Amino acid sequence: MRVLITGGAGFIGSHLSDAYLERGDEVFIIDDLSTGSIDNVAHLKGHARFHYTIDSVHNQPVVAELIDQCDVVFHLAAAVGVKLIVESPVRTIETNVRGTEVVLKQANKKKKKVLVASTSEVYGLSNDVPFREDGNLVMGATTKGRWSYACSKAIDEFLALAYWREKKLPTIVVRLFNTVGPRQTGQYGMVIPTFVRQALAGRPITVYGDGSQTRCFGYVKDIVGALVKLMDSEEAVGQVFNIGSNEEVSITELAERVKELTGSKSEIVRVPYDEAYEEGFEDMPRRVPDISKIGAIVGFKPTMALDGILQSVIEYYSGRQSDGRD
Ligand code: UDP
């Protein structure tokens, strides 16, 4: 199979490239290296079945040509990370909405199957935990920058589902919950790489808010396995799936686990949300997926528990710090 991955030099895209190459398939990626990094795919550059294009998904002719050459498309290119979103809302909205428009429009010309990556952010302020795919999405006010990300991704979902209903373009929507593992950078605010780097450097571990908010962290290789299975499934077409782990942990507990597993002497400090992000920032107190739907359709079950995930990230960052790459 020939697989196109937009955002293929990103954290998840690069692991997805690995998975398809290991399976014997041919991989094409397009990435503008805005939040992705060529380092993530450096090990694949000499591979005979790996091809990369450094460009934006807004470049229609380039996207059209790549889609022509491929059998299926994973659309992962997006502005990600709460910090980036709060700091650059224009870029977030434009990247997420326009990029998806281009990919779906071009894929529709050749009726190539597209999997669009959305996010658990779309559940917004819903407290109907665990979140089910058919549950209500509860957006905050438009004056709070964070929700522009959720809204831009919700539009992507509507568009992908509309292409299926109206034009019979086979599309699948996935809502990725917090995903972690090697190659994820802390640069855009993601909590686990941030805590691990702080702990390894002996700097304070910064817990935002009161630390009682919870998340579930999925291991990137588990998540990628689910993406591959969904793409192979006929039944998944026209549907929305949560993908992630359902092992819930509070951010304070997470800071303590990281401190313990790294043997760090770092102090755990609390930083008010206003200082960490922007005034009036709203966080979601609990975020837990219901993963029964994807479990039923493709047999997805997370295999890696939190401690194993943390170990893999600690190993990754210990290596980078000792070889001077960080
Ligand atoms: N967080 C934190 N300290 C940090 C970075 C993040 O306490 O240095 C918190 C953040 O406020 C949120 C949780 O960790 O409650 C997860 O944040 P992340 O940005 O990784 O993902 P989100 O679930 O917010 O998309």
Short mmCIF file of C-alpha atoms and ligand atoms in Angstrom, two decimals:
data_model
loop_
_atom_site.label_atom_id
_atom_site.label_comp_id
_atom_site.label_asym_id
_atom_site.label_seq_id
_atom_site.Cartn_x
_atom_site.Cartn_y
_atom_site.Cartn_z
CA MET A 1 0.00 0.00 0.00
CA ARG A 2 1.12 3.58 -0.63
CA VAL A 3 0.33 5.78 2.33
CA LEU A 4 0.38 9.59 2.50
CA ILE A 5 0.83 11.11 5.96
CA THR A 6 0.38 14.87 6.29
CA GLY A 7 2.31 16.05 9.33
CA GLY A 8 4.50 12.99 8.88
CA ALA A 9 7.51 14.61 10.57
CA GLY A 10 5.47 15.27 13.68
CA PHE A 11 5.53 13.19 16.81
CA ILE A 12 2.63 10.85 15.92
CA GLY A 13 3.20 11.03 12.14
CA SER A 14 6.78 9.84 12.44
CA HIS A 15 5.75 6.81 14.52
CA LEU A 16 3.00 6.08 12.00
CA SER A 17 5.61 6.21 9.21
CA ASP A 18 7.71 3.68 11.15
CA ALA A 19 4.71 1.35 11.52
CA TYR A 20 3.86 1.34 7.79
CA LEU A 21 7.46 0.90 6.72
CA GLU A 22 7.79 -2.04 9.12
CA ARG A 23 4.70 -3.55 7.53
CA GLY A 24 6.35 -3.36 4.10
CA ASP A 25 4.30 -0.46 2.76
CA GLU A 26 5.47 2.69 0.99
CA VAL A 27 5.26 5.97 2.90
CA PHE A 28 5.02 9.54 1.60
CA ILE A 29 5.01 12.39 4.07
CA ILE A 30 4.36 16.11 3.70
CA ASP A 31 5.33 18.42 6.54
CA ASP A 32 6.19 22.11 6.72
CA LEU A 33 8.34 21.49 9.81
CA SER A 34 6.44 24.13 11.77
CA THR A 35 5.85 21.94 14.80
CA GLY A 36 7.27 18.74 13.31
CA SER A 37 10.99 18.17 13.05
CA ILE A 38 13.17 16.52 10.44
CA ASP A 39 14.99 14.85 13.37
CA ASN A 40 11.86 12.74 13.91
CA VAL A 41 12.32 11.07 10.52
CA ALA A 42 16.10 11.36 10.15
CA HIS A 43 16.43 7.59 10.62
CA LEU A 44 14.09 7.02 7.64
CA LYS A 45 15.70 9.34 5.13
CA GLY A 46 17.76 6.65 3.37
CA HIS A 47 14.90 4.15 3.33
CA ALA A 48 13.91 3.09 -0.21
CA ARG A 49 10.18 3.11 0.60
CA PHE A 50 10.19 6.49 2.40
CA HIS A 51 9.63 9.78 0.57
CA TYR A 52 9.34 13.23 2.10
CA THR A 53 8.15 16.60 0.86
CA ILE A 54 8.85 19.70 2.92
CA ASP A 55 5.87 21.89 2.15
CA SER A 56 2.59 23.10 3.56
CA VAL A 57 -0.69 21.23 3.16
CA HIS A 58 -2.05 24.55 1.92
CA ASN A 59 -0.11 24.00 -1.31
CA GLN A 60 -2.88 22.45 -3.40
CA PRO A 61 -0.90 21.27 -6.46
CA VAL A 62 1.67 19.55 -4.26
CA VAL A 63 -1.01 17.88 -2.13
CA ALA A 64 -2.92 16.84 -5.28
CA GLU A 65 0.19 15.22 -6.76
CA LEU A 66 0.96 13.32 -3.56
CA ILE A 67 -2.63 12.11 -3.20
CA ASP A 68 -2.48 10.88 -6.82
CA GLN A 69 0.49 8.70 -5.96
CA CYS A 70 -1.05 7.18 -2.82
CA ASP A 71 -3.86 4.79 -1.94
CA VAL A 72 -4.85 6.25 1.43
CA VAL A 73 -4.30 9.50 3.35
CA PHE A 74 -3.75 10.22 7.03
CA HIS A 75 -4.35 13.91 7.67
CA LEU A 76 -2.36 14.66 10.81
CA ALA A 77 -0.94 18.08 9.89
CA ALA A 78 -2.31 20.61 12.38
CA ALA A 79 -1.36 23.28 14.87
CA VAL A 80 -1.09 21.44 18.18
CA GLY A 81 -0.31 22.15 21.81
CA VAL A 82 -2.38 24.34 24.12
CA LYS A 83 0.46 26.82 24.59
CA LEU A 84 0.90 27.35 20.86
CA ILE A 85 -2.83 27.68 20.39
CA VAL A 86 -3.18 30.34 23.07
CA GLU A 87 -0.17 32.25 21.72
CA SER A 88 -0.96 31.93 17.98
CA PRO A 89 -4.71 31.62 17.47
CA VAL A 90 -4.69 32.91 13.88
CA ARG A 91 -2.16 30.33 12.83
CA THR A 92 -4.12 27.61 14.63
CA ILE A 93 -7.45 28.38 13.00
CA GLU A 94 -6.02 28.85 9.52
CA THR A 95 -3.76 25.80 9.61
CA ASN A 96 -6.45 23.51 10.91
CA VAL A 97 -9.37 24.62 8.81
CA ARG A 98 -7.66 25.35 5.47
CA GLY A 99 -5.36 22.35 5.60
CA THR A 100 -8.29 19.96 6.02
CA GLU A 101 -10.25 21.69 3.26
CA VAL A 102 -7.37 21.19 0.82
CA VAL A 103 -6.74 17.56 1.74
CA LEU A 104 -10.40 16.53 1.56
CA LYS A 105 -11.01 18.40 -1.69
CA GLN A 106 -8.02 16.82 -3.41
CA ALA A 107 -8.69 13.35 -1.99
CA ASN A 108 -12.27 13.58 -3.21
CA LYS A 109 -11.14 14.04 -6.82
CA LYS A 110 -9.62 10.56 -6.74
CA LYS A 111 -11.88 9.12 -4.00
CA LYS A 112 -8.91 8.19 -1.80
CA LYS A 113 -9.77 7.17 1.74
CA VAL A 114 -8.86 9.83 4.33
CA LEU A 115 -8.45 9.52 8.09
CA VAL A 116 -8.69 12.95 9.73
CA ALA A 117 -7.07 13.43 13.13
CA SER A 118 -9.22 15.41 15.53
CA THR A 119 -8.75 15.83 19.24
CA SER A 120 -10.30 15.21 22.64
CA GLU A 121 -10.31 19.02 22.98
CA VAL A 122 -13.60 18.97 21.06
CA TYR A 123 -15.37 17.67 24.18
CA GLY A 124 -14.48 21.05 25.67
CA LEU A 125 -16.10 21.70 29.02
CA SER A 126 -18.34 18.64 28.93
CA ASN A 127 -18.46 16.84 32.26
CA ASP A 128 -20.17 13.78 30.87
CA VAL A 129 -17.17 11.57 31.71
CA PRO A 130 -16.13 9.18 30.16
CA PHE A 131 -16.62 10.97 26.85
CA ARG A 132 -18.55 9.05 24.20
CA GLU A 133 -18.31 9.87 20.52
CA ASP A 134 -22.03 10.66 20.33
CA GLY A 135 -21.96 12.93 23.42
CA ASN A 136 -22.42 16.71 23.33
CA LEU A 137 -19.46 18.98 22.69
CA VAL A 138 -19.45 21.91 25.13
CA MET A 139 -17.48 24.88 23.87
CA GLY A 140 -16.38 27.81 26.02
CA ALA A 141 -16.68 31.47 25.04
CA THR A 142 -15.05 32.72 21.82
CA THR A 143 -13.16 35.29 23.90
CA LYS A 144 -11.08 32.44 25.36
CA GLY A 145 -8.41 31.56 22.82
CA ARG A 146 -8.17 27.92 23.81
CA TRP A 147 -11.57 27.06 22.33
CA SER A 148 -10.53 28.13 18.86
CA TYR A 149 -8.61 24.89 18.64
CA ALA A 150 -11.63 22.79 19.61
CA CYS A 151 -13.84 24.70 17.17
CA SER A 152 -11.36 24.45 14.30
CA LYS A 153 -11.13 20.71 14.83
CA ALA A 154 -14.90 20.36 15.16
CA ILE A 155 -15.21 22.04 11.74
CA ASP A 156 -12.66 19.53 10.38
CA GLU A 157 -14.85 16.73 11.72
CA PHE A 158 -18.02 18.17 10.19
CA LEU A 159 -16.27 18.58 6.86
CA ALA A 160 -14.87 15.04 6.83
CA LEU A 161 -18.26 13.56 7.71
CA ALA A 162 -19.99 15.78 5.15
CA TYR A 163 -17.66 14.56 2.39
CA TRP A 164 -18.68 11.00 3.23
CA ARG A 165 -22.43 11.70 3.40
CA GLU A 166 -22.67 14.01 0.45
CA LYS A 167 -19.91 12.86 -1.90
CA LYS A 168 -19.21 9.30 -0.77
CA LEU A 169 -15.57 10.07 -0.09
CA PRO A 170 -14.56 7.41 2.48
CA THR A 171 -13.48 9.30 5.60
CA ILE A 172 -12.77 8.34 9.20
CA VAL A 173 -12.48 10.79 12.10
CA VAL A 174 -10.40 10.03 15.18
CA ARG A 175 -10.33 12.03 18.39
CA LEU A 176 -6.87 11.60 19.81
CA PHE A 177 -6.63 11.87 23.59
CA ASN A 178 -3.34 12.81 25.26
CA THR A 179 -0.69 10.83 23.43
CA VAL A 180 2.88 10.53 24.64
CA GLY A 181 6.15 8.75 23.99
CA PRO A 182 9.61 9.31 22.56
CA ARG A 183 10.04 12.27 20.14
CA GLN A 184 7.31 14.40 21.71
CA THR A 185 8.72 17.80 22.45
CA GLY A 186 7.86 19.87 25.51
CA GLN A 187 8.19 22.99 23.36
CA TYR A 188 4.45 23.37 22.83
CA GLY A 189 3.51 22.88 26.45
CA MET A 190 2.72 19.15 26.60
CA VAL A 191 2.91 18.07 30.18
CA ILE A 192 4.87 14.80 30.20
CA PRO A 193 7.92 15.89 28.18
CA THR A 194 7.89 19.13 30.18
CA PHE A 195 7.86 17.35 33.57
CA VAL A 196 10.49 14.80 32.50
CA ARG A 197 12.88 17.47 31.25
CA GLN A 198 12.35 19.56 34.38
CA ALA A 199 12.96 16.54 36.62
CA LEU A 200 16.08 15.43 34.75
CA ALA A 201 17.54 18.93 34.90
CA GLY A 202 16.69 19.33 38.61
CA ARG A 203 14.48 22.34 37.80
CA PRO A 204 11.10 22.87 39.52
CA ILE A 205 8.28 20.68 38.16
CA THR A 206 5.51 23.12 37.22
CA VAL A 207 2.01 21.91 38.06
CA TYR A 208 -0.57 24.31 36.63
CA GLY A 209 -3.67 25.17 38.63
CA ASP A 210 -4.25 23.07 41.75
CA GLY A 211 -3.09 19.88 40.02
CA SER A 212 -6.37 18.04 40.66
CA GLN A 213 -7.24 18.03 36.93
CA THR A 214 -6.94 14.58 35.40
CA ARG A 215 -5.84 13.19 32.06
CA CYS A 216 -5.30 9.74 30.52
CA PHE A 217 -2.06 9.23 28.65
CA GLY A 218 -1.86 6.82 25.73
CA TYR A 219 1.39 5.38 24.44
CA VAL A 220 2.16 6.55 20.91
CA LYS A 221 2.81 3.03 19.57
CA ASP A 222 -0.57 1.84 20.89
CA ILE A 223 -2.26 4.84 19.29
CA VAL A 224 -0.50 4.29 15.96
CA GLY A 225 -1.56 0.62 16.01
CA ALA A 226 -5.16 1.78 16.35
CA LEU A 227 -4.78 4.20 13.42
CA VAL A 228 -3.45 1.45 11.15
CA LYS A 229 -6.29 -0.90 12.12
CA LEU A 230 -8.94 1.75 11.52
CA MET A 231 -7.55 2.52 8.08
CA ASP A 232 -7.82 -1.19 7.22
CA SER A 233 -11.42 -1.37 8.43
CA GLU A 234 -14.34 -0.93 6.01
CA GLU A 235 -16.74 -0.59 8.91
CA ALA A 236 -14.93 2.46 10.29
CA VAL A 237 -15.79 4.64 7.30
CA GLY A 238 -18.07 7.58 8.05
CA GLN A 239 -17.56 7.23 11.79
CA VAL A 240 -15.88 9.03 14.69
CA PHE A 241 -13.63 7.22 17.19
CA ASN A 242 -12.00 8.12 20.47
CA ILE A 243 -8.45 6.79 20.68
CA GLY A 244 -6.47 6.84 23.89
CA SER A 245 -5.89 5.26 27.24
CA ASN A 246 -8.50 5.28 29.98
CA GLU A 247 -6.03 5.13 32.90
CA GLU A 248 -6.84 8.38 34.69
CA VAL A 249 -4.23 10.29 36.67
CA SER A 250 -4.21 13.73 38.28
CA ILE A 251 -1.48 16.15 37.24
CA THR A 252 -0.19 16.28 40.84
CA GLU A 253 0.11 12.47 40.92
CA LEU A 254 1.82 12.64 37.54
CA ALA A 255 4.41 15.12 38.84
CA GLU A 256 5.07 12.83 41.80
CA ARG A 257 5.47 9.75 39.54
CA VAL A 258 7.92 11.59 37.29
CA LYS A 259 9.90 12.79 40.27
CA GLU A 260 10.08 9.30 41.72
CA LEU A 261 10.92 7.48 38.48
CA THR A 262 13.70 9.93 37.60
CA GLY A 263 15.03 9.98 41.19
CA SER A 264 14.94 13.76 40.88
CA LYS A 265 15.38 16.25 43.71
CA SER A 266 13.23 18.80 41.85
CA GLU A 267 10.66 20.67 43.84
CA ILE A 268 7.01 20.39 42.70
CA VAL A 269 5.61 23.92 42.37
CA ARG A 270 2.13 25.24 41.54
CA VAL A 271 1.72 27.84 38.81
CA PRO A 272 -1.65 29.63 38.45
CA TYR A 273 -3.29 29.12 35.04
CA ASP A 274 -3.29 32.88 34.41
CA GLU A 275 0.48 32.88 34.61
CA ALA A 276 0.98 29.64 32.70
CA TYR A 277 -1.30 30.50 29.76
CA GLU A 278 -3.39 33.68 29.77
CA GLU A 279 -5.82 35.49 32.00
CA GLY A 280 -9.12 33.67 32.41
CA PHE A 281 -7.72 30.40 30.98
CA GLU A 282 -10.14 27.50 31.35
CA ASP A 283 -8.88 23.95 31.80
CA MET A 284 -10.95 20.81 31.77
CA PRO A 285 -11.08 19.14 35.18
CA ARG A 286 -11.35 15.57 33.84
CA ARG A 287 -10.68 14.08 30.45
CA VAL A 288 -11.35 10.37 30.05
CA PRO A 289 -12.33 8.59 26.84
CA ASP A 290 -14.89 5.87 26.46
CA ILE A 291 -12.95 3.51 24.18
CA SER A 292 -15.58 0.80 23.83
CA LYS A 293 -16.45 1.79 20.24
CA ILE A 294 -12.97 1.38 18.81
CA GLY A 295 -12.53 -1.71 21.00
CA ALA A 296 -15.59 -3.29 19.42
CA ILE A 297 -14.70 -2.41 15.82
CA VAL A 298 -10.97 -3.09 15.62
CA GLY A 299 -10.19 -4.73 18.97
CA PHE A 300 -8.17 -1.76 20.24
CA LYS A 301 -6.88 -2.00 23.81
CA PRO A 302 -4.03 0.09 25.26
CA THR A 303 -1.11 -2.16 26.22
CA MET A 304 1.26 0.27 27.94
CA ALA A 305 0.47 1.55 31.44
CA LEU A 306 1.54 4.99 32.70
CA ASP A 307 4.79 3.93 34.39
CA GLY A 308 6.01 2.19 31.22
CA ILE A 309 5.14 5.26 29.17
CA LEU A 310 7.00 7.51 31.60
CA GLN A 311 10.03 5.19 31.51
CA SER A 312 10.14 5.39 27.71
CA VAL A 313 10.05 9.20 27.79
CA ILE A 314 12.65 9.34 30.57
CA GLU A 315 14.97 7.07 28.57
CA TYR A 316 14.48 9.20 25.48
CA TYR A 317 15.30 12.46 27.23
CA SER A 318 18.17 10.99 29.28
CA GLY A 319 19.74 9.88 25.97
CA ARG A 320 19.26 13.25 24.35
CA GLN A 321 20.67 15.15 27.30
CA SER A 322 23.74 12.93 27.53
CA ASP A 323 24.54 13.17 23.82
CA GLY A 324 24.13 16.94 23.89
CA ARG A 325 21.16 17.11 21.52
CA ASP A 326 18.87 18.84 23.97
N1 UDP B 1 0.27 21.13 32.65
C1 UDP B 1 0.97 21.37 33.82
N2 UDP B 1 2.27 21.78 33.73
C2 UDP B 1 2.91 21.94 32.54
C3 UDP B 1 2.20 21.67 31.34
C4 UDP B 1 0.86 21.27 31.44
O1 UDP B 1 0.44 21.22 34.93
O2 UDP B 1 4.10 22.32 32.54
C5 UDP B 1 -1.12 20.66 32.76
C6 UDP B 1 -2.13 21.40 31.88
O3 UDP B 1 -2.59 22.57 32.51
C7 UDP B 1 -3.22 20.35 31.72
C8 UDP B 1 -2.46 19.03 31.73
O4 UDP B 1 -1.19 19.31 32.34
O5 UDP B 1 -4.12 20.37 32.81
C9 UDP B 1 -2.22 18.45 30.35
O6 UDP B 1 -1.64 19.46 29.55
P1 UDP B 1 -1.19 19.24 28.06
O7 UDP B 1 -0.87 20.58 27.49
O8 UDP B 1 -0.14 18.20 28.01
O9 UDP B 1 -2.46 18.64 27.33
P2 UDP B 1 -4.01 19.07 27.33
O10 UDP B 1 -4.69 17.91 27.98
O11 UDP B 1 -4.20 20.32 28.09
O12 UDP B 1 -4.31 19.20 25.88
#
